[in-house]
XYZ file of C-alpha atoms in Angstrom:
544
model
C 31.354 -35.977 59.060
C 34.461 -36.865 58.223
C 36.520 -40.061 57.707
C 39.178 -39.548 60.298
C 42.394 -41.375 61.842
C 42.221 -42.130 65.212
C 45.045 -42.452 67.274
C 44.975 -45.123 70.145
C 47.821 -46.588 72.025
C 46.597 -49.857 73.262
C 46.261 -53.447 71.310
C 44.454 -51.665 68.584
C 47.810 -50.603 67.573
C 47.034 -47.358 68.278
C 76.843 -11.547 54.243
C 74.806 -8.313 55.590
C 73.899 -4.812 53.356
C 75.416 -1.821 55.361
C 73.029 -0.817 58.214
C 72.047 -1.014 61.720
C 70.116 -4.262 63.126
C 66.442 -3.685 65.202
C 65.592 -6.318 67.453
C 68.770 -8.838 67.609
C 67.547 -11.988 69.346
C 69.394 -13.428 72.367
C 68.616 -17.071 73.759
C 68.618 -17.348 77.834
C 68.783 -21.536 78.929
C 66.086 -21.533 81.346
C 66.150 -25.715 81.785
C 67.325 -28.957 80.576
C 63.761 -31.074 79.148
C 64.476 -34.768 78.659
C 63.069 -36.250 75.130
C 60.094 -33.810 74.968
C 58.630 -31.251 72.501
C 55.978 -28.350 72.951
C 52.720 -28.966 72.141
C 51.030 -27.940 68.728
C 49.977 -24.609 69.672
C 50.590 -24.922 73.229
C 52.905 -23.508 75.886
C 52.926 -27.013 76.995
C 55.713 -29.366 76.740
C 54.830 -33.211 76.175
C 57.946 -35.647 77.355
C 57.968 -39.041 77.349
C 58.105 -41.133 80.202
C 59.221 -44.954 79.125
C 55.850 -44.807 76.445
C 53.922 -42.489 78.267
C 53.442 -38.830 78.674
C 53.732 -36.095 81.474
C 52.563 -32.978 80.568
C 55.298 -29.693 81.653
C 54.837 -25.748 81.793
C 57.833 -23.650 81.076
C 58.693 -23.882 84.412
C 59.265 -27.407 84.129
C 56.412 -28.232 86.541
C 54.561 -31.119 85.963
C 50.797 -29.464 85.203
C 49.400 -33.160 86.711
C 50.209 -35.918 88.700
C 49.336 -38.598 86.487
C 51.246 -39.479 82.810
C 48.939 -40.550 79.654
C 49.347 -42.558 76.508
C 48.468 -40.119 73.951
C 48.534 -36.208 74.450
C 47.225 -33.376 72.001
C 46.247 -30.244 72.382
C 43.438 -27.695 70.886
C 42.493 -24.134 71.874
C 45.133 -24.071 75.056
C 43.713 -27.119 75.835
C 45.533 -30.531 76.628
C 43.351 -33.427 75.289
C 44.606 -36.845 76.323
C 44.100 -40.546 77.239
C 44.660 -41.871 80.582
C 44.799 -45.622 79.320
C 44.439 -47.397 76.261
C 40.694 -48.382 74.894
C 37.935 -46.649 72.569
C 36.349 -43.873 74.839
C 39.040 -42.899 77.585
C 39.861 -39.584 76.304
C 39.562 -36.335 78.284
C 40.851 -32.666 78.358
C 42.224 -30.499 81.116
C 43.576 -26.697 80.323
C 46.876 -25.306 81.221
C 46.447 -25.218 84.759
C 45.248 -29.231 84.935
C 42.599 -28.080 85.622
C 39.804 -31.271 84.315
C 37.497 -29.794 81.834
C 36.252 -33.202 80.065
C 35.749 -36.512 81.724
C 38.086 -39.357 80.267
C 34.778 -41.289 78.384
C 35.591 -39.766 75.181
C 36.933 -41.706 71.313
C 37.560 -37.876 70.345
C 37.625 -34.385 71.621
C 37.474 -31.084 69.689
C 37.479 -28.166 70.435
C 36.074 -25.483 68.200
C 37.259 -22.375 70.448
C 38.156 -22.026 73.554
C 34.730 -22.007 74.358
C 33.044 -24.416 72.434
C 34.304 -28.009 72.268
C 32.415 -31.249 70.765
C 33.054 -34.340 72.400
C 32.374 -37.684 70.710
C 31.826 -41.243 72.240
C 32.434 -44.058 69.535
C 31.250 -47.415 69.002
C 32.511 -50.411 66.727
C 31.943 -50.441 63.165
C 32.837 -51.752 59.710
C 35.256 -51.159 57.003
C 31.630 -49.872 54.738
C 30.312 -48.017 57.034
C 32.382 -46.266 59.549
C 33.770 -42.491 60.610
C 37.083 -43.615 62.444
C 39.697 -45.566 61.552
C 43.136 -47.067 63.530
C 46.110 -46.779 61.690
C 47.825 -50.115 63.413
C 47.901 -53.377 61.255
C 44.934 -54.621 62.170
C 42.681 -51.790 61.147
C 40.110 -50.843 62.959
C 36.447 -48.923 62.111
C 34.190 -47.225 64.825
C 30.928 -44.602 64.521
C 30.088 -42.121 66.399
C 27.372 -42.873 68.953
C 26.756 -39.992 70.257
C 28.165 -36.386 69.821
C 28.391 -34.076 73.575
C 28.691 -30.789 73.199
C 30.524 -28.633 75.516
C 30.525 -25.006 76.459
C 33.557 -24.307 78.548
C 32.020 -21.752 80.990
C 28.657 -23.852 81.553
C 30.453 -27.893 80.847
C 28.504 -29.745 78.849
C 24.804 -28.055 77.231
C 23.871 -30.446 74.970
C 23.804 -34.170 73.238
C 23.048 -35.530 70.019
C 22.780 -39.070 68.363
C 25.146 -39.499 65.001
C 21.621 -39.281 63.024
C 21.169 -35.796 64.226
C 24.234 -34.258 64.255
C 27.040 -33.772 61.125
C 28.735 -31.235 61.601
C 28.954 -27.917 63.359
C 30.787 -24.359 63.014
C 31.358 -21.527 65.823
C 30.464 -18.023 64.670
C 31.674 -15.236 66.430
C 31.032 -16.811 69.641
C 27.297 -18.482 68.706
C 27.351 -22.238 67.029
C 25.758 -23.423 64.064
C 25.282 -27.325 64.470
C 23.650 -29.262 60.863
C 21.145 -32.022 61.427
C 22.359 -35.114 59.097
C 18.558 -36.190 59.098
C 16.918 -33.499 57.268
C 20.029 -30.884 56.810
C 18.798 -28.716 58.624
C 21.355 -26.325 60.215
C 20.297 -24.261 63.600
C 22.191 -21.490 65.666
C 22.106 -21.738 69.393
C 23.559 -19.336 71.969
C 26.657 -19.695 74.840
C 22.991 -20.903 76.666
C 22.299 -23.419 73.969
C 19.117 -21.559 73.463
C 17.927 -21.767 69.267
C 18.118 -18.513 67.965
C 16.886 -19.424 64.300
C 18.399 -21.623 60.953
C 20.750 -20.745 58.411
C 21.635 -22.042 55.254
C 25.212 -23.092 55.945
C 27.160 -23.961 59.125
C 29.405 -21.087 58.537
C 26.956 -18.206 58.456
C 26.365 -15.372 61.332
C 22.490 -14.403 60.380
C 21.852 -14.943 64.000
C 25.582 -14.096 65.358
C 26.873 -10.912 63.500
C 30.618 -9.630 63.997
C 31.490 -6.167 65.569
C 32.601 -3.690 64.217
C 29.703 -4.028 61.880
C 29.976 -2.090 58.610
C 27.214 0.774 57.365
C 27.354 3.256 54.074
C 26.753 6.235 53.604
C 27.298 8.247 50.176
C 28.627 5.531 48.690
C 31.051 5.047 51.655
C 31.338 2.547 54.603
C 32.062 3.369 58.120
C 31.606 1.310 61.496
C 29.700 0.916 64.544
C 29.404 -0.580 67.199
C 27.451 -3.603 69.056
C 24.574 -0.376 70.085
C 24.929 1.148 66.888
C 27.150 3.954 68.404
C 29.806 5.493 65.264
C 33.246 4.337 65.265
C 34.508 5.647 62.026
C 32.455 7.735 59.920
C 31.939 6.544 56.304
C 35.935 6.934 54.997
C 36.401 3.908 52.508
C 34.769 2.852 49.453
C 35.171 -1.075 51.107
C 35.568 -2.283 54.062
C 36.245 -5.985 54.874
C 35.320 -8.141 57.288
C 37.375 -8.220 60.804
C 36.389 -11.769 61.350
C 37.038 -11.310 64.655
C 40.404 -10.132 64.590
C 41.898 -6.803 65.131
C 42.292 -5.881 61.579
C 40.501 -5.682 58.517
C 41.822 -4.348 55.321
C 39.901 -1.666 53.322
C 40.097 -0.144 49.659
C 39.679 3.157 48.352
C 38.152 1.429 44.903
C 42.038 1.299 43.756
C 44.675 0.737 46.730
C 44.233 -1.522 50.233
C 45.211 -0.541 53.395
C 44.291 -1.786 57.043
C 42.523 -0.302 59.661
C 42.210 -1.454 63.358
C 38.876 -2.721 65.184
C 38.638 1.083 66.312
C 38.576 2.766 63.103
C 42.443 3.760 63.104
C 44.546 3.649 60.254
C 47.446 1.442 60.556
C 48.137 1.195 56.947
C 46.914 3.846 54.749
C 45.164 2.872 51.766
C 48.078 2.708 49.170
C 48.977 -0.719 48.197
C 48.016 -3.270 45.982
C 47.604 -5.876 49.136
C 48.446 -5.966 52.783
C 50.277 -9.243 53.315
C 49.589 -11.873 56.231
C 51.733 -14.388 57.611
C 51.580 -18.081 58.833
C 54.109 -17.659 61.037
C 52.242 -15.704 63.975
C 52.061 -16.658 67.513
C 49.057 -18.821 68.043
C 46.046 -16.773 68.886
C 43.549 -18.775 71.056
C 40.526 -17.406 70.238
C 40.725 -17.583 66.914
C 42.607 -20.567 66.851
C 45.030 -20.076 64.371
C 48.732 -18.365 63.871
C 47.983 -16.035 60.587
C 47.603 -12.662 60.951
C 48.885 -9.065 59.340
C 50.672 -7.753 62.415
C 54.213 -9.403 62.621
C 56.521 -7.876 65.664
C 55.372 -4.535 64.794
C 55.653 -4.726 60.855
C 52.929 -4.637 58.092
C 54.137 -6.189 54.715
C 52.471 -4.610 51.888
C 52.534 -4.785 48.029
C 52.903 -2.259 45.803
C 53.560 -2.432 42.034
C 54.194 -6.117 42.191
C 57.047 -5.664 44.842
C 56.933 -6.402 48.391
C 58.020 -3.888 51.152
C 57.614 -2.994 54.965
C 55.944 -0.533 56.574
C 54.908 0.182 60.219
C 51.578 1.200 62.066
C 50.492 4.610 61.181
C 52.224 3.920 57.847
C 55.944 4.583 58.426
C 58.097 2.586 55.621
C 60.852 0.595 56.927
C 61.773 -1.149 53.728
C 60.834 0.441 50.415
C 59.112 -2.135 47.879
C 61.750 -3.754 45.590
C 61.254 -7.283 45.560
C 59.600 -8.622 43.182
C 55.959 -10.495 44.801
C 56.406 -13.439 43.244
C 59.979 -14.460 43.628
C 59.752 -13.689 47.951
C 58.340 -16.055 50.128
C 56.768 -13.935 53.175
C 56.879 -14.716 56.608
C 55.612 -11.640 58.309
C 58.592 -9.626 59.707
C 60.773 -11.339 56.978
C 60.962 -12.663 53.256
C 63.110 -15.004 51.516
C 63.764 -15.019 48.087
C 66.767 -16.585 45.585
C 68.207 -13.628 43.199
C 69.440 -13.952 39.816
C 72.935 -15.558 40.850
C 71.056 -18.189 42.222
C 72.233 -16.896 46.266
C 69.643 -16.936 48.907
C 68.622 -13.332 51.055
C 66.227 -12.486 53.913
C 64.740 -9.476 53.830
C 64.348 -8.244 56.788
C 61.395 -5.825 57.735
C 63.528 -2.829 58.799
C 65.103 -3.413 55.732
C 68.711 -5.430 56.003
C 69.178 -7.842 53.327
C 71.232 -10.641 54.001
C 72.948 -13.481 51.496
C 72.782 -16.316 53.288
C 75.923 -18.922 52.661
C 77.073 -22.362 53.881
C 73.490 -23.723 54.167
C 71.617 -26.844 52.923
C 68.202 -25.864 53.503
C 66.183 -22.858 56.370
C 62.625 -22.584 57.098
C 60.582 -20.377 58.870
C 59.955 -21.485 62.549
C 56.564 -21.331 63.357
C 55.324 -19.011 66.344
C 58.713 -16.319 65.585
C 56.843 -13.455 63.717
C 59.694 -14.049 60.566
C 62.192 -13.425 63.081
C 64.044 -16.842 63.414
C 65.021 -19.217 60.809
C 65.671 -23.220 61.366
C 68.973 -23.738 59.065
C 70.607 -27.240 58.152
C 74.580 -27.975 57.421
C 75.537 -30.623 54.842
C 75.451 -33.121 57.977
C 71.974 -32.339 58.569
C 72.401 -31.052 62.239
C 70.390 -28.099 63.142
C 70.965 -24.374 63.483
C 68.900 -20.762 64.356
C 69.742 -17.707 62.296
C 67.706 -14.618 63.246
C 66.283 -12.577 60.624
C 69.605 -10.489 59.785
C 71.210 -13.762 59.314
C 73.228 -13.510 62.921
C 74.041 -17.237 64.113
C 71.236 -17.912 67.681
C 72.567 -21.484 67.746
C 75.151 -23.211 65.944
C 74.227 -26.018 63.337
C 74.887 -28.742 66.159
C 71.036 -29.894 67.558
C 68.909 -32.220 66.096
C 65.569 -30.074 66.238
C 63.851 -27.612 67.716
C 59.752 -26.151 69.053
C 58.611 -23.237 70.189
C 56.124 -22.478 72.594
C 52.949 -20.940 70.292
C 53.253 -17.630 72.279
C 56.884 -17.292 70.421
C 59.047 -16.470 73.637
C 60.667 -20.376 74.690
C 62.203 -22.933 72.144
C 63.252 -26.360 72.975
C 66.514 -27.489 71.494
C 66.953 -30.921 71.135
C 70.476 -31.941 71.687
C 69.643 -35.851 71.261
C 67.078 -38.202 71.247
C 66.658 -37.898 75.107
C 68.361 -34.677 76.015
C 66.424 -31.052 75.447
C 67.303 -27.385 76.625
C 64.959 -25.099 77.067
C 65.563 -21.399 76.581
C 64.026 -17.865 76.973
C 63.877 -15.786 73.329
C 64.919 -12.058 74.119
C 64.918 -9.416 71.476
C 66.468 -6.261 71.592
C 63.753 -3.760 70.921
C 66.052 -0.652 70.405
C 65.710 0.781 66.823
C 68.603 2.361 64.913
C 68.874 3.604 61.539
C 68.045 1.771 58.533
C 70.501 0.541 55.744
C 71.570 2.964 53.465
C 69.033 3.693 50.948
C 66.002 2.400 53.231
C 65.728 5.232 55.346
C 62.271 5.855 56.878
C 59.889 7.682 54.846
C 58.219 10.114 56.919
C 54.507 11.489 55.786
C 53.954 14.880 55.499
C 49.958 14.098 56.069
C 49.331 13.192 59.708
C 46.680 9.680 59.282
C 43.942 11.362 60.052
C 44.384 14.381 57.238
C 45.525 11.517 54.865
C 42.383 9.481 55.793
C 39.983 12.982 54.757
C 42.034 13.588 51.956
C 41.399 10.343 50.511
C 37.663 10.202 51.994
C 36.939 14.196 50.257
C 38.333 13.331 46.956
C 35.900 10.193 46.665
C 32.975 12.255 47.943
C 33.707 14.550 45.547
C 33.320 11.691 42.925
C 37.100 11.363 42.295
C 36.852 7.761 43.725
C 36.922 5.084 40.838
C 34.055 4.082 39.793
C 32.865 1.238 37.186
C 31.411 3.339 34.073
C 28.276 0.914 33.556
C 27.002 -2.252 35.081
C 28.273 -4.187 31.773
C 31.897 -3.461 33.022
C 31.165 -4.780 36.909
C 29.635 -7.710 35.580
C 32.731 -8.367 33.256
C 35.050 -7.825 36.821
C 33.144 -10.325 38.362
C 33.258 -12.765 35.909
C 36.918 -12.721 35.523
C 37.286 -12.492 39.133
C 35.745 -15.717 39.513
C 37.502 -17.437 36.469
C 40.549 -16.502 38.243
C 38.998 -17.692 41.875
C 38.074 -21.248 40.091
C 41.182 -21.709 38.677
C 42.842 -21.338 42.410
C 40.345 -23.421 43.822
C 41.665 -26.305 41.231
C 45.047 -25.956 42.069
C 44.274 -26.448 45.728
C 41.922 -29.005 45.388
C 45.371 -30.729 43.887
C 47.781 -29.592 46.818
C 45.103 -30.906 49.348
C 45.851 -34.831 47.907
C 49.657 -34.203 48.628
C 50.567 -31.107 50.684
C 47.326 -29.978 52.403
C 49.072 -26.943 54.449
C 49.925 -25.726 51.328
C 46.673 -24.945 49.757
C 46.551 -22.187 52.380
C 47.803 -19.442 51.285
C 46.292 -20.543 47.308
C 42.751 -20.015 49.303
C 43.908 -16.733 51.078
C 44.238 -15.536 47.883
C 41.172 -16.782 46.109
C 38.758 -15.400 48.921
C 40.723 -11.956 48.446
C 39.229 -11.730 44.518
C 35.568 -12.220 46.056
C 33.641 -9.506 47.704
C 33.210 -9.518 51.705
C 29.577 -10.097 50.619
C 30.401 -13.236 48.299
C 29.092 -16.077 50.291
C 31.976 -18.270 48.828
C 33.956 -16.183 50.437
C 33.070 -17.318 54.019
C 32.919 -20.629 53.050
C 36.832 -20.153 51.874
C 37.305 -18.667 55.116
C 36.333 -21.871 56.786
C 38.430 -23.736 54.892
C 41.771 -22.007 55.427
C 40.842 -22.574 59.386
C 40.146 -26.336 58.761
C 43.810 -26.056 57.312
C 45.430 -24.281 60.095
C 43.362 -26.759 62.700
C 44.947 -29.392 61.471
C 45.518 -29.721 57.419
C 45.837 -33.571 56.981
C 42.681 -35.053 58.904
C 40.806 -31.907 57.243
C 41.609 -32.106 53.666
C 38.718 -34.076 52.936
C 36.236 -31.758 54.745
C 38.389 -28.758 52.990
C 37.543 -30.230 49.597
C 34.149 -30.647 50.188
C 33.977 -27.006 50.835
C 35.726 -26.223 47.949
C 33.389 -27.627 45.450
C 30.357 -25.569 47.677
C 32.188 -22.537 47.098
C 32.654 -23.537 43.346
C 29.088 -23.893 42.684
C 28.521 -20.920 44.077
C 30.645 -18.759 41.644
C-alpha cells in the first residue's frame, strides 16, 4: 500500500494557410459561478462557500443541501467530508444520490463499480500509510479496508494484514493478501473465482472481443464464441476494454473497432492517442485514439490525419518528433523558431503575440489555453481563431468537453456552452482528401490474401526473432529509466514515455499489462501514485 497524503480540513491542518475551417467553436454564457471550478473529471462544479463547499450541476443547481470541507471526485463520483476529523468521508454520485456513509479516512473508487473504502486509525512517523500535510504532521494506518460494489453497496471487509492492494479487471477484482501474497479474483457477487499471479491479470476475467488464429492469422469472437472478424491480421492487440484496438499486418498498424471494422487501415507506422479526451467513466481515464472524429497516424516518421474508414484529412509532413499531439491537433515550433497548430483537417496556423498555450484537457485538441505578456488568460480554437480574449484569469472544463468555466476573478466565474460547427468544407490547398479506390472491406482481403499467400513478413529463423526481442526490450528498459526519473519530478509526464514502451512489447508480454496499469495509476491521479507507478516499473523490468 502506498504512503499517501491525506487531505483533512480540521485542526490537523488538513496567421492561417489558405483553406476552409471544419468545426469553428462558438461559446454560449449559460451562468455566472461565483469562485468555483469543475471537478477533476466531473461535470460537477465545486464553489466555495466562506471555507466550505457546495457541490453544482451545469444547471447551477445545488446537487445537495448540505456544503462540505473537502470535495473530490472519482469515477462520476463526488467523494467528500461533511466535517473535519479522521473517518468522516463519504461519496454520493451526480444526482446526490448517498452511495458511501461519511465513516471513511479515504475513498476510492476503482470504476464506477468497484470502490474501496478505508477507515484509518492513528499511527507513527515509522510505521504509518497516511500522512497530513499541515505543520504538525500527522501518521494514521489503515484499520480496516470496505469494499464496495456500487450495484450491491458494500460485499466485503478486510483487516490491513489481509488486504494490500487490489486491481479491477474487466469488470472482476483481483484483491492481494499482504499476509501470504496471495492474490484472489472475486466476481460483481464477491464470489472467489480462483488466484492469479499479479493483481493486474484477467485468468479468471477475460476481455471481449477475444482474439483466435487461424493460418497464421487472428480474428475475433465473441463472449459465446460466435465470429466477429474472420482471421484478417497477422496481430491483433488488446481492446482493453475500449472500442479500439490497433492491429499489424507484420509491417504497418492500423485500428479496428470492437466489431471487427476497419477504421484505420493497416498502413502506418503507429496510430496515435491523445491525453486530451473527454473523460470516459468506465475506464476512468481521458486517452484514447478517437479525437472529434480524427485518427492521427504516423507514417515515415511524420505525423498526419486521417478519418474513420481511412479518409486522409491531412497528409503526413511533420516530422514525429518535433509535434506535440493532442488528438484533433499538434503543435510544433519550425525552423524560424514560430509556433503552428496543425489542425486535423489540415489548416496550419503560426501562432503570434503569445507567451505560452496548452492543450485544455477534455477539448479533443480543439481548444488551446493561451497567455499574454501580462499573464491573463485566453482560448484559441484549433485554427488559431480567438474563443475568448486574453482577459480571465483561468479556466475548467466539464470532463464531457461541452461547458468551461471562465474565471473572471478570484470570486467571479461564467459558465458557458462549447458549440462547434460540424459542417465540413474543403481542405487547404494541397491537403485535399485522398479518396481510396479499395472500398475497406476489399482493402482488408487484399491485405488478408497476400499474407495467406505467404507475402506477409515473416522473421527468416528464430535467431532473428530472438534478436527483435532483445532489442525491443533494451529499448523498453531504457524508457522505463527515463520514467522512473520523470516520476521524482513530473509524474504526468512519464505517461506517454510508458505508452510507448508497452507498444515495443507483445500483447502477450506480461510487462506489458503491468505497464498498462501504470499509465492508469498516472491518469488516476499521477502525484499520490508515483510511488506505486515505480514499484511497477521495476516488476515489469525484471520481467524483460
Amino acid at each position: 500500500m502506498l504512503k499517501r497524503m491525506l487531505c483533512m480540513f480540521s485542526a490537523l491542518a488538513l496567421c492561417v494557410s489558405a483553406g476552409a475551417a471544419l468545426a469553428e467553436c462558438t461559446l454560449e454564457k449559460v451562468g455566472d459561478i461565483g469562485n468555483g471550478q469543475f471537478l477533476y473529471n466531473s461535470n460537477l462544479i465545486r464553489t466555495n462557500q466562506d471555507g466550505s463547499y457546495a457541490i453544482l450541476n451545469v444547471d447551477g443547481k445545488q446537487i445537495t443541501d448540505k456544503t462540505y470541507v473537502n470535495v473530490d471526485s472519482g469515477c462520476g463520483y463526488v467523494i467528500a467530508a461533511q466535517q473535519p476529523g479522521i473517518n468522516t468521508t463519504g461519496a454520493f454520485d451526480e444526482e446526490g444520490k448517498l452511495v458511501v456513509p461519511f465513516e471513511y479516512g479515504d475513498i476510492e473508487f476503482l470504476t464506477p463499480e468497484w470502490a474501496l473504502c478505508y477507515k484509518l486509525k492513528q499511527a507513527t512517523a515509522d510505521n504509518y500509510d497516511y500522512q497530513t500535510f499541515s505543520k504538525d504532521t500527522q501518521y494514521f494506518l489503515v484499520d480496516t479496508v470496505d469494499v464496495y460494489n456500487m450495484k450491491s453497496e458494500k460485499i466485503a471487509t478486510f483487516k490491513r494484514e489481509n488486504f494490500k492492494d487490489a486491481e479491477v479487471v474487466n469488470g472482476m477484482i483481483n484483491i492481494e493478501d499482504r499476509a501470504d501474497g496471495t492474490v484472489k479474483t472475486y466476481d460483481a457477487a464477491f464470489k472467489e473465482l480462483g488466484t492469479v499471479d499479479y493483481v493486474f491479470d484477467d485468468d479468471f476475467a477475460p476481455s471481449y472481443p477475444e482474439t483466435f488464429k487461424k493460418n497464421g492469422q487472428e480474428g475475433l469472437m465473441d463472449v459465446d464464441g460466435n465470429v466477429i472478424m474472420e482471421p484478417s491480421f497477422y496481430m491483433i492487440y488488446d481492446f482493453n476494454g475500449s472500442e479500439y484496438a490497433e492491429v499489424s499486418d507484420g509491417e504497418n498498424e492500423g485500428l479496428i473497432d470492437n466489431q471487427g471494422n476497419v477504421v484505420v487501415p493497416a498502413e502506418y507506422t503507429n496510430i496515435e492517442r491523445s491525453f486530451y479526451l473527454p473523460y470516459d467513466e468506465e475506464l476512468n481515464h481521458t486517452r484514447g485514439y478517437n479525437a472529434a472524429g480524427y485518427f492521427g497516424v504516423e507514417k515515415d516518421g511524420k505525423l498526419g490525419f486521417v478519418k474513420a474508414g481511412g479518409e486522409v484529412t491531412c497528409e503526413p509532413k511533420i516530422s514525429k518528433k518535433l509535434v506535440d499531439f493532442n488528438g484533433a491537433s499538434a503543435v510544433y515550433t519550425d525552423m524560424e523558431g514560430k509556433t503552428h497548430i496543425l489542425a486535423a483537417d489540415g489548416v496550419d496556423t503560426v501562432l503570434e503575440g503569445y507567451e505560452s498555450m496548452y492543450c485544455l484537457d477534455y477539448s479533443s485538441g480543439r481548444l488551446y489555453k493561451v497567455t499574454d505578456k501580462d499573464y491573463n488568460s485566453g482560448l484559441i480554437d484549433w485554427h488559431g481563431n480567438v474563443v475568448m480574449p486574453c482577459q480571465y484569469k483561468g479556466f475548467s472544463m466539464s470532463s464531457d468537453g461541452k461547458y468551461l468555466l471562465a474565471e473572471v476573478d478570484w470570486d467571479e466565474g461564467e459558465l458557458y456552452e462549447i458549440r462547434y460547427d460540424e459542417t465540413v468544407t474543403t481542405a487547404p490547398a494541397g491537403e485535399a482528401t485522398v479518396q481510396k479506390e479499395q472500398s475497406v472491406q476489399e482493402q482488408l482481403k487484399t491485405s488478408a490474401d497476400a499474407k495467406l499467400d505467404g507475402h506477409a513478413p515473416q522473421a527468416s529463423n528464430e535467431a532473428q526473432n530472438e534478436t527483435a526481442a532483445s532489442a525491443d526490450n533494451a529499448a523498453v528498459a531504457a524508457l522505463l529509466d527515463s520514467a522512473a526519473l520523470l516520476l521524482e519530478t513530473d509524474a504526468a509526464s512519464a505517461k506517454p514515455i510508458l505508452d510507448s514502451a508497452a507498444s515495443l512489447l507483445s500483447a502477450d508480454h506480461p510487462a506489458q499489462s503491468i505497464l498498462k496499469s501504470a499509465v492508469t495509476l498516472l491518469d488516476a491521479d499521477a502525484a499520490a501514485n508515483a510511488a506505486s507507478v515505480k514499484t511497477l516499473l521495476d516488476t515489469a523490468k525484471n520481467l524483460l
